[in-house]
mmCIF file of C-alpha atoms in Angstrom:
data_model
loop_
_atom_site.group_PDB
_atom_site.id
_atom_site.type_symbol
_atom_site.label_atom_id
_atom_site.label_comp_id
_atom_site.label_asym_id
_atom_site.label_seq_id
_atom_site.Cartn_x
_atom_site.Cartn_y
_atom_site.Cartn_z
ATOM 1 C CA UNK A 514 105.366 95.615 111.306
ATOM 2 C CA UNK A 515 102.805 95.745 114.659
ATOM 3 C CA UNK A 516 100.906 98.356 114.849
ATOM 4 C CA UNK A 517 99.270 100.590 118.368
ATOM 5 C CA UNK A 518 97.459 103.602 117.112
ATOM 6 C CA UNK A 519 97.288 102.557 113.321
ATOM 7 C CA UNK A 520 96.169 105.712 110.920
ATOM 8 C CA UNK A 521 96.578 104.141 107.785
ATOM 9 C CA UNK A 522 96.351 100.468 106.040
ATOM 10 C CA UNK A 523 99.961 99.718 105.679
ATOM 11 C CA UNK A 524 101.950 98.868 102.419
ATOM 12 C CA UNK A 525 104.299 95.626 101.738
ATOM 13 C CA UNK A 526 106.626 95.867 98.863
ATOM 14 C CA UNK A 527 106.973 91.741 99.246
ATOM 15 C CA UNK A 528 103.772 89.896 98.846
ATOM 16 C CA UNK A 529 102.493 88.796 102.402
ATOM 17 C CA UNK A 530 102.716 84.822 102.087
ATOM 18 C CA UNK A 531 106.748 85.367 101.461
ATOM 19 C CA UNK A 532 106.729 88.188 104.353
ATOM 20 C CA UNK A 533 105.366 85.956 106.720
ATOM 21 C CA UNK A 534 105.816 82.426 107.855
ATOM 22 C CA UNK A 535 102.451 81.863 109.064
ATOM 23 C CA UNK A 536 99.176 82.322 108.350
ATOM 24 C CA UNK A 537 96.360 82.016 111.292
ATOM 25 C CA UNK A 538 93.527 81.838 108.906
ATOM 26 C CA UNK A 539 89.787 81.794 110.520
ATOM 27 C CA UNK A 540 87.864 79.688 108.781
ATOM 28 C CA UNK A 541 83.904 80.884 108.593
ATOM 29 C CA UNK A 542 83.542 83.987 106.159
ATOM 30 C CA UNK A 543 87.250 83.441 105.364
ATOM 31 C CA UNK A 544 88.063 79.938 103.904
ATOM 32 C CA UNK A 545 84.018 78.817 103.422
ATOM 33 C CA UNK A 546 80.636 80.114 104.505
ATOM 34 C CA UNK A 547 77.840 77.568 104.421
ATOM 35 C CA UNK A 548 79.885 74.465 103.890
ATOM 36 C CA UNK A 549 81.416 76.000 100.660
ATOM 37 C CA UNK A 550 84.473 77.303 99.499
ATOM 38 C CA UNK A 551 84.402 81.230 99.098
ATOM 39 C CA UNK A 552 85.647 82.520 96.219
ATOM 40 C CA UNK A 553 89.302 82.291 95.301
ATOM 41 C CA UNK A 554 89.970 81.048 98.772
ATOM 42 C CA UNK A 555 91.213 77.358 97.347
ATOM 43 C CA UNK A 556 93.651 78.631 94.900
ATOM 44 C CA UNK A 557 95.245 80.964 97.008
ATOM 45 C CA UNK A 558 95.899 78.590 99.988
ATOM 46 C CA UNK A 559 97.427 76.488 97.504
ATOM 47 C CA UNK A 560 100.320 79.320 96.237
ATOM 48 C CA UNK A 561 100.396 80.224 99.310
ATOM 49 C CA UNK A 562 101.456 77.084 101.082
ATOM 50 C CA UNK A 563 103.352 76.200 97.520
ATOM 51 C CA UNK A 564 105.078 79.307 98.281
ATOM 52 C CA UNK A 565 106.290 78.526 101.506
ATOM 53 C CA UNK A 566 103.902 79.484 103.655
ATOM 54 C CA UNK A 567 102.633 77.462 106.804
ATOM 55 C CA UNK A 568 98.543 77.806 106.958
ATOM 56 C CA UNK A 569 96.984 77.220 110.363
ATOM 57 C CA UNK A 570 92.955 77.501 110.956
ATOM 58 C CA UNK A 571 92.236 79.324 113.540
ATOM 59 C CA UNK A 572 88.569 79.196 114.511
ATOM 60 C CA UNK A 573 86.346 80.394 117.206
ATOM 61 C CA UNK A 574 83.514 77.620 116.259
ATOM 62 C CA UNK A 575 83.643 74.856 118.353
ATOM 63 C CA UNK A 576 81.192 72.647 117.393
ATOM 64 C CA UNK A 577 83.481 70.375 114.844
ATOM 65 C CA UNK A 578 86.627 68.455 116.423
ATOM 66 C CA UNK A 579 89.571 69.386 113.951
ATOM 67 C CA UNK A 580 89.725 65.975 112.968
ATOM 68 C CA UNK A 581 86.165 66.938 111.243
ATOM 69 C CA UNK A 582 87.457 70.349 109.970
ATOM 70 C CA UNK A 583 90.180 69.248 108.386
ATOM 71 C CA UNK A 584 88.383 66.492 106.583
ATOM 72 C CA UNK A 585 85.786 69.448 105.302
ATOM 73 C CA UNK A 586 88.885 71.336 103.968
ATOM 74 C CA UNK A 587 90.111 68.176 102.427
ATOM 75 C CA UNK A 588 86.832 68.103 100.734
ATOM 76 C CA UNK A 589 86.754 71.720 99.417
ATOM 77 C CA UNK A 590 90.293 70.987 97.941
ATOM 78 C CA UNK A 591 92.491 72.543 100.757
ATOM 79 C CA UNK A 592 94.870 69.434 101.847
ATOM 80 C CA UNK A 593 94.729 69.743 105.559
ATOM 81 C CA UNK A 594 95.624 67.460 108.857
ATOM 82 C CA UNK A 595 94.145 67.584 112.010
ATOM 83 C CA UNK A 596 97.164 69.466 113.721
ATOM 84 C CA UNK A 597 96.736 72.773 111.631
ATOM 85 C CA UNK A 598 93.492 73.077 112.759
ATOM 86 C CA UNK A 599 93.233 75.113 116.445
ATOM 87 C CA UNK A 600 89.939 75.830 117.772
ATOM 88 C CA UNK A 601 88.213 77.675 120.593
ATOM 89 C CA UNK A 602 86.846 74.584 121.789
ATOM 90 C CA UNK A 603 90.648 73.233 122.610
ATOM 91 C CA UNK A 604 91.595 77.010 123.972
ATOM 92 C CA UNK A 605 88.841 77.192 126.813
ATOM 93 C CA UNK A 606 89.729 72.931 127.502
ATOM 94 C CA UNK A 607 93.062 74.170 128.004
ATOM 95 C CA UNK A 608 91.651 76.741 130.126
ATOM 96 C CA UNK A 609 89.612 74.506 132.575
ATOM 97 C CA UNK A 610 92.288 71.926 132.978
ATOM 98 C CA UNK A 611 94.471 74.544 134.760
ATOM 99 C CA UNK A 612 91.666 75.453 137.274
ATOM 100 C CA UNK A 613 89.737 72.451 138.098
ATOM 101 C CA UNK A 614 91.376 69.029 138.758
ATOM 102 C CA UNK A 615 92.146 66.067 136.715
ATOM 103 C CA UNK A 616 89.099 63.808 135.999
ATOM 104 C CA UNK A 617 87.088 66.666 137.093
ATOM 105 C CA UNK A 618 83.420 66.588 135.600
ATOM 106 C CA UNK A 619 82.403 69.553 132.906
ATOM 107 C CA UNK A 620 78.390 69.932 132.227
ATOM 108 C CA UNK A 621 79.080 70.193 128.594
ATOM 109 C CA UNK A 622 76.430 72.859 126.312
ATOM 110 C CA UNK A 623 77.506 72.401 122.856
ATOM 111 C CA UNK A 624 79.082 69.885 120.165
ATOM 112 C CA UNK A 625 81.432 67.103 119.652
ATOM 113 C CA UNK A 626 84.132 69.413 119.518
ATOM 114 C CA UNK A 627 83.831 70.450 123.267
ATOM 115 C CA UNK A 628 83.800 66.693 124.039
ATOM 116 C CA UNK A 629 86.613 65.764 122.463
ATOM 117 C CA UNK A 630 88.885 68.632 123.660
ATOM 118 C CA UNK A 631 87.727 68.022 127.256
ATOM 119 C CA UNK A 632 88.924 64.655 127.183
ATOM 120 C CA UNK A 633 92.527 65.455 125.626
ATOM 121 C CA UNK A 634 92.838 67.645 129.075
ATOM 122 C CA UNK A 635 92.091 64.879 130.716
ATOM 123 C CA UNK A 636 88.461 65.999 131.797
ATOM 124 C CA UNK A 637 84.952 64.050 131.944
ATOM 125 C CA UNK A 638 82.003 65.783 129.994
ATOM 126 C CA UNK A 639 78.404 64.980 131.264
ATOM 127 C CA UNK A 640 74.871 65.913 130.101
ATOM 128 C CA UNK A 641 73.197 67.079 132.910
ATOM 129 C CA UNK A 642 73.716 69.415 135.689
ATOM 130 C CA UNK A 643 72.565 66.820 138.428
ATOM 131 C CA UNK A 644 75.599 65.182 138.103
ATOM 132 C CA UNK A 645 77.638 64.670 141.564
ATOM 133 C CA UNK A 646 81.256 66.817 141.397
ATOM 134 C CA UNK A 647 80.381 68.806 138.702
ATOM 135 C CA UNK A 648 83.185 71.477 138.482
ATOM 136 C CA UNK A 649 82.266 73.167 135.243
ATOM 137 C CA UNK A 650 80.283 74.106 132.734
ATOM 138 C CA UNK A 651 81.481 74.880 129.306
ATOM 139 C CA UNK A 652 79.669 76.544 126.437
ATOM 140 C CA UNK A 653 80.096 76.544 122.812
ATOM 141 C CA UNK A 654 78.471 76.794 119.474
ATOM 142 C CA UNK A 655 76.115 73.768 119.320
ATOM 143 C CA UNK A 656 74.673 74.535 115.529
ATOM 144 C CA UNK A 657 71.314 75.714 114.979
ATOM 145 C CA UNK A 658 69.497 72.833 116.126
ATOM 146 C CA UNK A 659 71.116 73.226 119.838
ATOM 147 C CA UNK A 660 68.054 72.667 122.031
ATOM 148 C CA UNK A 661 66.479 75.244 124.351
ATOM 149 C CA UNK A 662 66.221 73.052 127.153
ATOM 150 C CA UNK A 663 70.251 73.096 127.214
ATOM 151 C CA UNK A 664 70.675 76.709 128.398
ATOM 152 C CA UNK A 665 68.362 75.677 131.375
ATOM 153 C CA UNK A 666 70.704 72.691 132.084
ATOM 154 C CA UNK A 667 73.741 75.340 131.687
ATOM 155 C CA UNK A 668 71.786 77.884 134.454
ATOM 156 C CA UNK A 669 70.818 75.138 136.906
ATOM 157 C CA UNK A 670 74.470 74.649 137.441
ATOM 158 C CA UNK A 671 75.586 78.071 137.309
ATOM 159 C CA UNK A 672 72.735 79.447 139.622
ATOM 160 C CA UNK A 673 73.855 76.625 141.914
ATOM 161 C CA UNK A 674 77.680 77.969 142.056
ATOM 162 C CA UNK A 675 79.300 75.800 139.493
ATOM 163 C CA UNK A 676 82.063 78.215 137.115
ATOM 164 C CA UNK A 677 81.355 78.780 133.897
ATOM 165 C CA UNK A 678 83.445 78.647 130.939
ATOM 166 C CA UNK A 679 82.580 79.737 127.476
ATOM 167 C CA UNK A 680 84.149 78.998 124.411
ATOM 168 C CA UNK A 681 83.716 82.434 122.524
ATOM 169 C CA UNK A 682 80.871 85.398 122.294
ATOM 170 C CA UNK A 683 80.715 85.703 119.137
ATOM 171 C CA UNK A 684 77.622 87.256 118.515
ATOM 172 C CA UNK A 685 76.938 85.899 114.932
ATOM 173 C CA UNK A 686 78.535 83.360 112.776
ATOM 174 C CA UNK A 687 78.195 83.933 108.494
ATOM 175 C CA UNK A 688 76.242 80.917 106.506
ATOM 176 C CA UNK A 689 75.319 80.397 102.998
ATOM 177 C CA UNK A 690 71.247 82.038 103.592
ATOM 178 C CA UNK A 691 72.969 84.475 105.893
ATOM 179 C CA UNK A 692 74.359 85.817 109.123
ATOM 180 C CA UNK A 693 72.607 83.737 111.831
ATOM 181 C CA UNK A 694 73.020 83.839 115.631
ATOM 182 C CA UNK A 695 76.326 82.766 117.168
ATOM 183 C CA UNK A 696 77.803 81.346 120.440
ATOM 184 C CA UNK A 697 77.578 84.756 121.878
ATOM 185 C CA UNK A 698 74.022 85.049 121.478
ATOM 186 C CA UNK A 699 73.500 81.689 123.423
ATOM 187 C CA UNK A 700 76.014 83.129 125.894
ATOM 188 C CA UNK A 701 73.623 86.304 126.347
ATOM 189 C CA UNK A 702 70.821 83.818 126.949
ATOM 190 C CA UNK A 703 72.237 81.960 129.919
ATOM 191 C CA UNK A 704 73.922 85.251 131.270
ATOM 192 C CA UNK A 705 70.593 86.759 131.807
ATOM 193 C CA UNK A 706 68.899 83.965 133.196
ATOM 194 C CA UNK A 707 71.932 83.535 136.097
ATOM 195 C CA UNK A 708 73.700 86.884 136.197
ATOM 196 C CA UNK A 709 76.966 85.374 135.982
ATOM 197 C CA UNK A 710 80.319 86.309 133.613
ATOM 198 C CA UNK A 711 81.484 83.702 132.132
ATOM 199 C CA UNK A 712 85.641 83.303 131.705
ATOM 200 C CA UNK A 713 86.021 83.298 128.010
ATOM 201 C CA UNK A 714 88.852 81.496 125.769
ATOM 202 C CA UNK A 715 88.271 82.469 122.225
ATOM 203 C CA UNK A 716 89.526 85.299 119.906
ATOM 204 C CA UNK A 717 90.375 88.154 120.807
ATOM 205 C CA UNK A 718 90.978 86.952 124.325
ATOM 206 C CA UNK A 719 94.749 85.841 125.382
ATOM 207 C CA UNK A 720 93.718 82.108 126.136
ATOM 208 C CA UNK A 721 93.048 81.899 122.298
ATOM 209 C CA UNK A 722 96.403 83.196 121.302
ATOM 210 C CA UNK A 723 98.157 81.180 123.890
ATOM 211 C CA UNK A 724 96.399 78.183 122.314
ATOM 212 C CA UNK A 725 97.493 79.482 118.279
ATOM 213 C CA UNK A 726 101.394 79.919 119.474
ATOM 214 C CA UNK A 727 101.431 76.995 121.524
ATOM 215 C CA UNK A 728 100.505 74.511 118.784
ATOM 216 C CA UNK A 729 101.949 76.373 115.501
ATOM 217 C CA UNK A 730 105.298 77.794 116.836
ATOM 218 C CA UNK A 731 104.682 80.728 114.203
ATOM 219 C CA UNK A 732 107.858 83.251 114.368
ATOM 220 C CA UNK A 733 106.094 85.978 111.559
ATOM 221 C CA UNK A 734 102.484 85.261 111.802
ATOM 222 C CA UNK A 735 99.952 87.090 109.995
ATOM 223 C CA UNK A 736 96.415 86.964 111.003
ATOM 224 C CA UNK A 737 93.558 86.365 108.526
ATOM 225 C CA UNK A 738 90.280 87.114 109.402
ATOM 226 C CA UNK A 739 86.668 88.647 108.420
ATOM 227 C CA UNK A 740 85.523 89.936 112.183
ATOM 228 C CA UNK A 741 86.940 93.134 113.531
ATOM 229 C CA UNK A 742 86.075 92.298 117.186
ATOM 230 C CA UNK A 743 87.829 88.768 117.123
ATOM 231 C CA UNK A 744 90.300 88.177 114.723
ATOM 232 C CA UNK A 745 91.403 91.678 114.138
ATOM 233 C CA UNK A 746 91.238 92.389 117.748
ATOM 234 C CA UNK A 747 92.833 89.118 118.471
ATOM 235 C CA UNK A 748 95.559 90.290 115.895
ATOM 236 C CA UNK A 749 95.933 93.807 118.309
ATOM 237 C CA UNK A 750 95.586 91.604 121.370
ATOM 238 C CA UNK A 751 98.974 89.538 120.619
ATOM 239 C CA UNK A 752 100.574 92.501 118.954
ATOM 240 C CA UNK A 753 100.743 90.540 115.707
ATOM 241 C CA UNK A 754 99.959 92.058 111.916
ATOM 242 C CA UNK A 755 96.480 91.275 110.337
ATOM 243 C CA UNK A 756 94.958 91.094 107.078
ATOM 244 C CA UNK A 757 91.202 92.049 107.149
ATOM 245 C CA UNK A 758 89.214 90.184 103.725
ATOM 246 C CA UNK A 759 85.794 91.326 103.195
ATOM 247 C CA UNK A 760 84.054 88.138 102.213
ATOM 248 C CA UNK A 761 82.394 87.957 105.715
ATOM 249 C CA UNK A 762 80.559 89.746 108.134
ATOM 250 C CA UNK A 763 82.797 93.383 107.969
ATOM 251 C CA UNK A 764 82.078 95.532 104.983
ATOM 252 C CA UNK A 765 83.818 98.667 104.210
ATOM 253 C CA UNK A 766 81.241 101.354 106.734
ATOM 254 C CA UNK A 767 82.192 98.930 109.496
ATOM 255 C CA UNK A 768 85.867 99.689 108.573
ATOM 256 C CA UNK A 769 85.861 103.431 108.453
ATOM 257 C CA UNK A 770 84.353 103.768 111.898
ATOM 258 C CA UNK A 771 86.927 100.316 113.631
ATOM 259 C CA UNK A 772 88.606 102.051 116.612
ATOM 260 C CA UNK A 773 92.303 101.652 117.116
ATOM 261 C CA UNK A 774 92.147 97.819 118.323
ATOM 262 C CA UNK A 775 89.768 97.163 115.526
ATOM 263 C CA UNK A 776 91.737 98.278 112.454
ATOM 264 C CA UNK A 777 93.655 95.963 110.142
ATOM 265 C CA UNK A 778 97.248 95.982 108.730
ATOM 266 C CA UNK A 779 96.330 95.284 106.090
ATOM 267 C CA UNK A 780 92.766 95.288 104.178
ATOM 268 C CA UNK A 781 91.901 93.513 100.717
ATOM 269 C CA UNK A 782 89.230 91.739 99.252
ATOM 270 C CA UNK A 783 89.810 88.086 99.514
ATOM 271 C CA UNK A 784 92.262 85.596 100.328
ATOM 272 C CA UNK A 785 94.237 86.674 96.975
ATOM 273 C CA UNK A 786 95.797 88.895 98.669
ATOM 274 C CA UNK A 787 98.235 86.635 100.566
ATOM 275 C CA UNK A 788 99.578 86.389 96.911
ATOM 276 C CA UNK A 789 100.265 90.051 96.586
ATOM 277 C CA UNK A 790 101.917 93.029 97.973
ATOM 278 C CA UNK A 791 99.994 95.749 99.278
ATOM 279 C CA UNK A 792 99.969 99.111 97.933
ATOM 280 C CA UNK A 793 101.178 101.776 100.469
ATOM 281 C CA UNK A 794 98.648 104.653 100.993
ATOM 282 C CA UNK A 795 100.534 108.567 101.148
ATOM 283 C CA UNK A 796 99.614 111.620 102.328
ATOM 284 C CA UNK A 797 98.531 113.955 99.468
ATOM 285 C CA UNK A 798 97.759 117.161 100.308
ATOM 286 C CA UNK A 799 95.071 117.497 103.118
ATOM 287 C CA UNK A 800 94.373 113.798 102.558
ATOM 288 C CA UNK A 801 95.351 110.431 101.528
ATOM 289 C CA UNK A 802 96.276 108.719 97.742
ATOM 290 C CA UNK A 803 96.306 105.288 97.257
ATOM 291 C CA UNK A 804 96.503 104.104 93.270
ATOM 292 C CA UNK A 805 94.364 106.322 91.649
ATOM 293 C CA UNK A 806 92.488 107.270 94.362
ATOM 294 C CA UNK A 807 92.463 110.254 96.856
ATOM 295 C CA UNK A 808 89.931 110.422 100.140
ATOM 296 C CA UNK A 809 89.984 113.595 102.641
ATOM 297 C CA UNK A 810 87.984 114.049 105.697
ATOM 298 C CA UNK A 811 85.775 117.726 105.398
ATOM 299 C CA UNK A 812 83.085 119.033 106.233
ATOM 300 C CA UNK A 813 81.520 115.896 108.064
ATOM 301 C CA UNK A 814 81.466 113.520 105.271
ATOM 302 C CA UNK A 815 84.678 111.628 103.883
ATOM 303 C CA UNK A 816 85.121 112.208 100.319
ATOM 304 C CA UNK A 817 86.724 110.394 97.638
ATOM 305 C CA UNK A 818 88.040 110.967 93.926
ATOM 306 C CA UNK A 819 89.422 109.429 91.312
ATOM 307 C CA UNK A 820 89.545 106.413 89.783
ATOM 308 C CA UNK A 821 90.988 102.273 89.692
ATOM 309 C CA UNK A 822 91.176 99.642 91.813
ATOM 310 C CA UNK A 823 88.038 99.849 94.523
ATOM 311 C CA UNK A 824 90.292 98.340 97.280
ATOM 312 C CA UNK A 825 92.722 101.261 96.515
ATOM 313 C CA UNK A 826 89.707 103.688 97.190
ATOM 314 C CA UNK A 827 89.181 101.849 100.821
ATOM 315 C CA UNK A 828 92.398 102.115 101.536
ATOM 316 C CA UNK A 829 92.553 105.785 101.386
ATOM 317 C CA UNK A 830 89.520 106.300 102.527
ATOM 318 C CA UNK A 831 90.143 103.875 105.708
ATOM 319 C CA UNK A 832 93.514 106.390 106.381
ATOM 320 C CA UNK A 833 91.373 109.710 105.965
ATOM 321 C CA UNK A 834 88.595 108.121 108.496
ATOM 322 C CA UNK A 835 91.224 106.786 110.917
ATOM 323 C CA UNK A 836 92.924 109.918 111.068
ATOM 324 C CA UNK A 837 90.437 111.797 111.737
ATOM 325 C CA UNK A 838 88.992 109.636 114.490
ATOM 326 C CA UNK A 839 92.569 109.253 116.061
ATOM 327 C CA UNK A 840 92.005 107.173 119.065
ATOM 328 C CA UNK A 841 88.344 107.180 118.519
ATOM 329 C CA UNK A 842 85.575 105.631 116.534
ATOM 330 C CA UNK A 843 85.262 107.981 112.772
ATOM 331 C CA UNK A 844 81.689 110.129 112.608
ATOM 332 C CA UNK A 845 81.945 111.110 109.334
ATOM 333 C CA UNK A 846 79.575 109.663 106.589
ATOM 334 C CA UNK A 847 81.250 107.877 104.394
ATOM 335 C CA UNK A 848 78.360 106.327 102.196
ATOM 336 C CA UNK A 849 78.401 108.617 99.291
ATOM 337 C CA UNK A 850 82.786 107.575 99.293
ATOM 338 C CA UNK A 851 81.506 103.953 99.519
ATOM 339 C CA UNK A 852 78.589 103.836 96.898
ATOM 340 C CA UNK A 853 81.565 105.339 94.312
ATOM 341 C CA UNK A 854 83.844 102.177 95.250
ATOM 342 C CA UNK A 855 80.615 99.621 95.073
ATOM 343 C CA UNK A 856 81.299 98.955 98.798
#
């Protein structure tokens, strides 16, 4: 079930790890935040892959080589090898390879896992922008001790001509203090000191996707993410289903306003529900019932009454705001709707 103009969260009568083959499950805000396991996310991955399920890790952070992400999900009790792990750093390697030559050089501002997936494409990653024959630079989330000095190495070349590639833009990535700064932000840094556009491989872009169906073969894939503007979008992008989980950076006012490309198939509040179906959300009246809850859009705010399950609440309240916005972003207040829900 894709979706164009969604209007409503949809429903599943079958729970949505035996619906789909596949899950493309981002990994920060998702599966851990901080180096730890989020809540519930260990014992779901296990019925769901028990249950048939193939789980892939999809994730826009390039710093770690999979090799290093799957022995962290080892760690945290999630049995994983190296080749279910697909990262922006291999997408945007992928990426260069077809434009530059073989052995080409690639001024390198970022972590191991840039390094490593240059090399698989057959490509040389240097330090420093004085190198002769340099015919890239590539950039990707270096962690938070990433020096300064390396965006002025990443400008030198770019100011002198040289392409550059970037791994993703996202903005901010989710830790265990907090949301901190992400790849994007570093991106913004060197794009105002050369006034260049970098051509970007991560989620929601195509090159990303590419990479996901390339290496996993999915047939039914479902993507899993926390980020409306990457994984969700990503999800729109491919014209494949999603499942939003709000143990990340999205909470429920982001939701209510998430244009067309932004809105989930489904929406729940952790990786629990791959294990369950989803309840379908019905008209009722001049708005929308889901469970025990019913949400209409009047008189500028979005209201909501009744009673049970919060995520019910969301649901209808997400169809009521969504409808009403059509094919734009929803206006209405919704805060009042959300303080009722504890959202």
């Amino acid at each position: 079930m894709t979706r164009q103009t969604r209007t409503s969260p949809a429903g599943s009568e079958r729970s949505l790890h035996q619906a789909y083959d596949t899950a493309l499950l981002d990994l920060d805000g998702v599966v851990y935040a901080g180096g730890h396991a989020i809540g519930h996310a260990v014992d779901s991955l296990a019925a769901a892959r028990d249950g048939g399920m193939h789980l892939a890790y999809v994730t826009n952070n390039a710093l770690r080589t999979p090799d290093a992400v799957a022995a962290h999900l080892g760690e945290l009790g999630i049995p994983t090898e190296a080749d279910e792990v697909i990262t922006s750093a291999q997408a945007v390697a992928r990426l260069i390879a077809e434009q530059v030559a073989p052995g080409s050089k690639v001024l390198v501002i970022g972590g191991e896992g840039l390094r490593v997936a240059l090399r698989e494409r057959g490509l040389v990653p240097v330090e420093s922008a004085e190198e002769e024959g340099l015919a890239a630079v590539v950039q990707g989330y270096g962690g938070p001790d990433l020096a300064w000095g390396r965006f002025a190495e990443a400008s030198y070349a770019i100011n002198r001509g040289v392409p550059w590639y970037a791994s993703n833009t996202d903005l901010t990535i989710p830790g265990a203090r907090g949301i901190a700064p992400g790849n994007g932000a570093a991106v913004e840094v060197v794009r105002i000191a050369t006034g260049a556009e970098p051509q970007v491989a991560g989620k929601p872009l195509p090159p990303m996707h590419r990479e996901t169906v390339l290496r996993t073969g999915a047939r039914r894939p479902l993507v899993v993410g926390d980020r409306l503007d990457t994984d969700i979008e990503g999800a729109f992008n491919g014209d494949v289903d999603s499942l939003l989980v709000l143990t990340g950076v999205t909470d429920g006012a982001q939701l209510l306003r998430a244009e067309p490309k932004y809105r989930p198939t489904y929406v729940d509040r952790d990786l629990r529900g791959l294990l369950t179906g989803q309840p379908e959300v019905e008209p009722a009246g001049e708005g929308f019932r889901c469970g025990g809850w019913t949400a209409r859009a009047g008189d500028g705010v979005l209201e909501l009454k009744g009673e049970g399950e919060p995520m019910d609440g969301l649901r209808a309240l997400c169809a009521a705001a969504w409808t009403s916005a059509g094919e734009g972003s929803c206006g209405l207040d919704g805060e009042k709707a959300l303080a009722l829900l504890g959202l």
